[in-house]
Amino acid sequence: MWLGQVALAALLSMSGFAALGDDHSHDEGGLSYTAEGRASYYSSRFHGQPTASGEPYDETNMTAAHPSLPFDAQLCITNLNNGRSTTVRVNDRGPFVGGRIVDVSMAAARELGMLRAGIIRVRVETCELES
């Protein structure tokens, strides 16, 4: 079994899925995730197209695509270049480009200050929204 886990980790690492400091665990009934890596954002040409969750992509909503976290998970994303941060809701799968750990909506990209750069280094953590 251990050898199978090592092989899976190697494959995920080669595919760009694994991220530096990736931690994906359940604490006290909740999901805990922390990772650092590269983020990109959706082009406006995807506006209105269906996401993996079935809802249409809306570039004005604070949403994101993540390869494995559950839909509706709340993520706190911090731009490691400028310190700006925002909160998004997972509603899609992706990114499917090696080395990227999250794709964010145009609105989230604007809040993170990444529109000019396109791809930035980020820290992604699960977070709880206060009701």
Coordinates of N, CA and C in Angstrom, one line a residue:
M1 N 0.8 -1.2 0.0 CA 0.0 0.0 0.0 C 0.9 1.3 0.0
W2 N 1.9 1.3 0.8 CA 2.8 2.4 0.9 C 3.4 2.8 -0.5
L3 N 3.8 1.7 -1.2 CA 4.4 1.9 -2.5 C 3.4 2.5 -3.5
G4 N 2.1 2.1 -3.4 CA 1.1 2.7 -4.2 C 0.9 4.2 -3.9
Q5 N 0.9 4.6 -2.6 CA 0.8 6.0 -2.3 C 2.0 6.8 -2.8
V6 N 3.2 6.3 -2.7 CA 4.3 7.0 -3.3 C 4.2 7.1 -4.8
A7 N 3.7 6.1 -5.5 CA 3.6 6.2 -6.9 C 2.5 7.2 -7.2
L8 N 1.4 7.3 -6.5 CA 0.4 8.3 -6.8 C 0.9 9.7 -6.5
A9 N 1.6 9.9 -5.4 CA 2.2 11.2 -5.1 C 3.1 11.6 -6.2
A10 N 3.9 10.7 -6.8 CA 4.9 11.0 -7.9 C 4.1 11.4 -9.1
L11 N 3.0 10.7 -9.4 CA 2.2 11.1 -10.6 C 1.6 12.4 -10.5
L12 N 1.0 12.7 -9.3 CA 0.4 14.0 -9.1 C 1.4 15.1 -9.1
S13 N 2.6 14.9 -8.6 CA 3.6 15.9 -8.6 C 4.0 16.2 -10.1
M14 N 4.2 15.2 -10.9 CA 4.6 15.4 -12.3 C 3.5 16.1 -13.1
S15 N 2.2 15.9 -12.7 CA 1.1 16.5 -13.4 C 0.9 18.0 -13.0
G16 N 1.7 18.4 -12.0 CA 1.6 19.8 -11.5 C 0.4 20.0 -10.5
F17 N -0.2 18.9 -10.1 CA -1.3 19.0 -9.1 C -0.9 19.3 -7.7
A18 N 0.2 18.6 -7.3 CA 0.6 18.8 -5.9 C 1.3 20.2 -5.8
A19 N 1.0 20.8 -4.6 CA 1.5 22.2 -4.4 C 2.5 22.2 -3.2
L20 N 3.4 23.2 -3.2 CA 4.2 23.3 -2.0 C 3.4 23.6 -0.8
G21 N 3.6 22.8 0.2 CA 2.9 23.0 1.5 C 1.5 22.5 1.5
D22 N 1.2 21.7 0.5 CA -0.2 21.2 0.4 C -0.6 20.4 1.6
D23 N -1.8 20.8 2.2 CA -2.3 20.1 3.3 C -3.8 20.0 3.2
H24 N -4.3 18.8 3.1 CA -5.7 18.6 2.9 C -6.2 17.6 3.9
S25 N -6.9 18.1 5.0 CA -7.3 17.2 6.0 C -8.6 17.7 6.6
H26 N -9.3 16.9 7.4 CA -10.5 17.2 8.1 C -10.2 17.4 9.5
D27 N -10.6 18.6 10.0 CA -10.4 19.0 11.4 C -11.8 19.2 12.1
E28 N -12.1 18.5 13.1 CA -13.3 18.8 13.9 C -14.5 18.8 13.0
G29 N -14.6 17.9 12.0 CA -15.8 17.8 11.1 C -15.7 18.8 10.0
G30 N -14.7 19.7 9.9 CA -14.6 20.6 8.8 C -13.4 20.3 7.9
L31 N -13.3 20.9 6.8 CA -12.3 20.7 5.9 C -11.2 21.7 6.1
S32 N -9.9 21.3 6.1 CA -8.8 22.1 6.3 C -7.8 21.9 5.1
Y33 N -7.5 23.0 4.4 CA -6.6 22.9 3.2 C -5.7 24.2 3.2
T34 N -4.5 24.0 3.0 CA -3.5 25.0 2.8 C -2.5 24.6 1.7
A35 N -2.3 25.6 0.7 CA -1.4 25.3 -0.4 C -0.8 26.6 -0.9
E36 N 0.4 26.6 -1.4 CA 1.0 27.7 -2.1 C 1.4 27.3 -3.5
G37 N 1.1 28.1 -4.4 CA 1.4 27.8 -5.8 C 1.0 29.0 -6.7
R38 N 0.7 28.6 -8.0 CA 0.4 29.7 -8.9 C -1.1 29.7 -9.2
A39 N -1.7 30.9 -9.4 CA -3.1 31.0 -9.7 C -3.2 31.8 -11.0
S40 N -4.3 31.5 -11.7 CA -4.6 32.3 -12.9 C -6.1 32.6 -12.8
Y41 N -6.6 33.4 -13.8 CA -8.0 33.7 -13.7 C -8.7 33.4 -15.1
Y42 N -10.0 33.2 -15.0 CA -10.8 32.9 -16.2 C -10.9 34.1 -17.1
S43 N -10.8 33.9 -18.4 CA -11.0 34.9 -19.4 C -12.5 35.2 -19.4
S44 N -12.8 36.5 -19.8 CA -14.2 36.9 -19.8 C -15.0 36.1 -20.9
R45 N -14.3 35.4 -21.8 CA -15.0 34.7 -22.9 C -15.7 33.4 -22.3
F46 N -15.4 33.1 -21.0 CA -16.1 32.0 -20.4 C -17.4 32.4 -19.7
H47 N -17.6 33.7 -19.6 CA -18.8 34.3 -18.9 C -20.1 33.6 -19.5
G48 N -20.9 33.0 -18.6 CA -22.2 32.4 -19.1 C -22.0 30.9 -19.4
Q49 N -20.8 30.4 -19.5 CA -20.6 29.0 -19.8 C -20.8 28.2 -18.5
P50 N -21.3 26.9 -18.7 CA -21.5 26.1 -17.5 C -20.2 25.7 -16.8
T51 N -20.3 25.7 -15.5 CA -19.1 25.2 -14.7 C -19.4 23.7 -14.3
A52 N -18.4 23.1 -13.7 CA -18.6 21.7 -13.3 C -19.7 21.5 -12.3
S53 N -20.0 22.5 -11.6 CA -21.1 22.4 -10.6 C -22.5 22.5 -11.2
G54 N -22.5 23.0 -12.5 CA -23.8 23.1 -13.2 C -24.2 24.6 -13.3
E55 N -23.7 25.4 -12.4 CA -24.1 26.8 -12.5 C -23.3 27.6 -13.6
P56 N -23.8 28.6 -14.2 CA -23.0 29.3 -15.2 C -22.0 30.1 -14.6
Y57 N -20.8 30.2 -15.3 CA -19.7 31.1 -14.8 C -20.2 32.5 -14.9
D58 N -20.0 33.3 -13.8 CA -20.4 34.7 -13.8 C -19.1 35.4 -13.4
E59 N -18.5 36.2 -14.3 CA -17.2 36.9 -14.0 C -17.4 37.9 -12.9
T60 N -18.6 38.3 -12.5 CA -18.7 39.3 -11.4 C -18.9 38.6 -10.0
N61 N -19.0 37.3 -10.0 CA -19.1 36.6 -8.7 C -17.7 36.2 -8.2
M62 N -17.6 36.0 -6.9 CA -16.4 35.7 -6.2 C -16.3 34.1 -6.2
T63 N -15.8 33.5 -7.3 CA -15.8 32.1 -7.4 C -14.4 31.6 -7.9
A64 N -14.2 30.3 -7.8 CA -13.0 29.7 -8.2 C -13.1 28.3 -8.7
A65 N -12.1 27.8 -9.4 CA -12.0 26.4 -9.8 C -10.9 25.8 -9.0
H66 N -11.1 24.6 -8.4 CA -10.1 23.8 -7.7 C -10.2 22.4 -8.2
P67 N -9.1 21.7 -8.3 CA -9.2 20.3 -8.8 C -10.0 19.3 -7.9
S68 N -9.9 19.5 -6.6 CA -10.5 18.4 -5.7 C -11.3 18.9 -4.5
L69 N -11.3 20.1 -4.1 CA -12.0 20.6 -3.0 C -13.5 20.6 -3.3
P70 N -14.4 20.3 -2.3 CA -15.8 20.2 -2.6 C -16.4 21.5 -3.1
F71 N -17.4 21.4 -4.0 CA -18.2 22.6 -4.4 C -18.7 23.3 -3.2
D72 N -18.7 24.6 -3.2 CA -19.2 25.5 -2.2 C -18.2 25.7 -1.0
A73 N -17.0 25.0 -1.1 CA -16.0 25.3 -0.1 C -15.6 26.8 -0.2
Q74 N -15.3 27.4 0.9 CA -14.9 28.8 0.9 C -13.4 28.8 1.0
L75 N -12.7 29.6 0.1 CA -11.3 29.7 0.1 C -10.8 31.1 0.3
C76 N -9.9 31.3 1.2 CA -9.2 32.6 1.4 C -7.9 32.5 0.6
I77 N -7.8 33.4 -0.4 CA -6.7 33.4 -1.3 C -5.9 34.7 -1.1
T78 N -4.6 34.6 -0.9 CA -3.7 35.7 -0.7 C -2.7 35.8 -1.8
N79 N -2.6 37.0 -2.4 CA -1.5 37.2 -3.4 C -0.2 37.4 -2.7
L80 N 0.7 36.5 -2.9 CA 2.0 36.6 -2.2 C 2.9 37.7 -2.7
N81 N 2.6 38.3 -3.8 CA 3.4 39.4 -4.3 C 3.0 40.8 -3.7
N82 N 1.7 41.0 -3.4 CA 1.3 42.3 -2.9 C 0.5 42.2 -1.6
G83 N 0.2 41.0 -1.1 CA -0.4 40.9 0.2 C -2.0 41.0 0.2
R84 N -2.5 41.3 -1.0 CA -4.0 41.5 -1.1 C -4.6 40.1 -1.0
S85 N -5.8 40.0 -0.4 CA -6.5 38.8 -0.3 C -8.0 38.9 -0.5
T86 N -8.6 37.8 -0.8 CA -10.1 37.8 -1.0 C -10.6 36.4 -0.7
T87 N -11.9 36.3 -0.6 CA -12.6 35.0 -0.3 C -13.4 34.6 -1.5
V88 N -13.3 33.3 -1.9 CA -14.1 32.8 -3.1 C -14.8 31.5 -2.7
R89 N -15.7 31.2 -3.5 CA -16.5 29.9 -3.3 C -16.1 29.0 -4.5
V90 N -15.8 27.7 -4.2 CA -15.5 26.8 -5.3 C -16.7 26.3 -6.0
N91 N -16.8 26.5 -7.3 CA -17.9 26.1 -8.1 C -17.5 25.4 -9.4
D92 N -16.2 25.1 -9.6 CA -15.8 24.5 -10.8 C -14.5 23.7 -10.5
R93 N -14.2 22.9 -11.5 CA -13.0 22.1 -11.4 C -11.9 22.7 -12.3
G94 N -10.7 22.5 -11.9 CA -9.5 23.1 -12.7 C -8.6 23.6 -11.6
P95 N -7.6 24.3 -12.0 CA -7.1 24.4 -13.4 C -6.5 23.2 -13.9
F96 N -6.4 23.1 -15.2 CA -5.9 21.9 -15.9 C -4.6 22.2 -16.6
V97 N -3.8 23.2 -16.0 CA -2.5 23.6 -16.6 C -1.5 23.3 -15.5
G98 N -0.5 22.6 -15.8 CA 0.5 22.2 -14.8 C 1.1 23.3 -14.0
G99 N 1.2 23.1 -12.7 CA 1.8 24.0 -11.8 C 0.8 25.1 -11.3
R100 N -0.4 25.1 -11.7 CA -1.4 26.0 -11.2 C -2.3 25.3 -10.2
I101 N -2.6 25.9 -9.1 CA -3.4 25.3 -8.0 C -4.9 25.8 -8.0
V102 N -5.2 27.0 -8.6 CA -6.5 27.5 -8.5 C -6.7 28.5 -9.7
D103 N -7.9 28.5 -10.2 CA -8.3 29.6 -11.2 C -9.4 30.4 -10.5
V104 N -9.3 31.7 -10.6 CA -10.3 32.6 -9.9 C -11.1 33.3 -11.0
S105 N -12.3 33.8 -10.6 CA -13.1 34.6 -11.4 C -12.4 36.0 -11.7
M106 N -12.9 36.7 -12.7 CA -12.4 38.0 -13.0 C -12.6 39.0 -11.8
A107 N -13.7 38.9 -11.1 CA -13.9 39.8 -9.9 C -12.9 39.5 -8.8
A108 N -12.6 38.2 -8.6 CA -11.6 37.8 -7.6 C -10.2 38.3 -8.0
A109 N -9.9 38.1 -9.3 CA -8.6 38.5 -9.9 C -8.4 40.0 -9.7
R110 N -9.5 40.8 -9.9 CA -9.4 42.2 -9.7 C -9.1 42.6 -8.2
E111 N -9.8 41.9 -7.3 CA -9.5 42.1 -5.8 C -8.1 41.7 -5.4
L112 N -7.6 40.7 -6.1 CA -6.2 40.2 -5.8 C -5.1 41.1 -6.5
G113 N -5.5 41.9 -7.4 CA -4.6 42.8 -8.1 C -3.7 42.0 -9.1
M114 N -4.4 41.0 -9.8 CA -3.6 40.2 -10.7 C -4.0 40.3 -12.2
L115 N -4.8 41.3 -12.5 CA -5.3 41.4 -13.9 C -4.2 41.6 -14.9
R116 N -3.2 42.5 -14.5 CA -2.1 42.7 -15.5 C -1.1 41.5 -15.6
A117 N -0.8 40.9 -14.4 CA 0.1 39.8 -14.4 C -0.4 38.5 -15.0
G118 N -1.7 38.2 -14.7 CA -2.3 37.0 -15.3 C -2.1 35.8 -14.4
I119 N -0.9 35.6 -14.0 CA -0.5 34.4 -13.2 C 0.3 34.9 -12.0
I120 N -0.1 34.6 -10.8 CA 0.6 35.0 -9.6 C 0.8 33.9 -8.6
R121 N 1.7 34.1 -7.7 CA 1.9 33.1 -6.6 C 0.9 33.5 -5.5
V122 N 0.3 32.4 -5.0 CA -0.8 32.6 -4.0 C -0.7 31.6 -2.8
R123 N -1.3 32.0 -1.7 CA -1.6 31.0 -0.7 C -3.1 30.8 -0.7
V124 N -3.5 29.5 -0.7 CA -4.9 29.2 -0.7 C -5.2 28.4 0.6
E125 N -6.2 28.9 1.3 CA -6.6 28.2 2.6 C -8.1 28.1 2.6
T126 N -8.6 27.1 3.2 CA -10.0 27.0 3.5 C -10.3 28.1 4.6
C127 N -11.5 28.7 4.5 CA -11.8 29.7 5.5 C -13.3 29.6 5.8
E128 N -13.7 30.0 6.9 CA -15.1 30.0 7.3 C -15.7 31.4 7.2
L129 N -16.8 31.6 6.5 CA -17.4 32.9 6.5 C -18.3 33.1 7.7
E130 N -18.3 34.2 8.2 CA -19.2 34.5 9.4 C -20.6 34.7 8.9
S131 N -21.6 34.2 9.6 CA -22.9 34.4 9.2 C -23.5 35.7 9.7

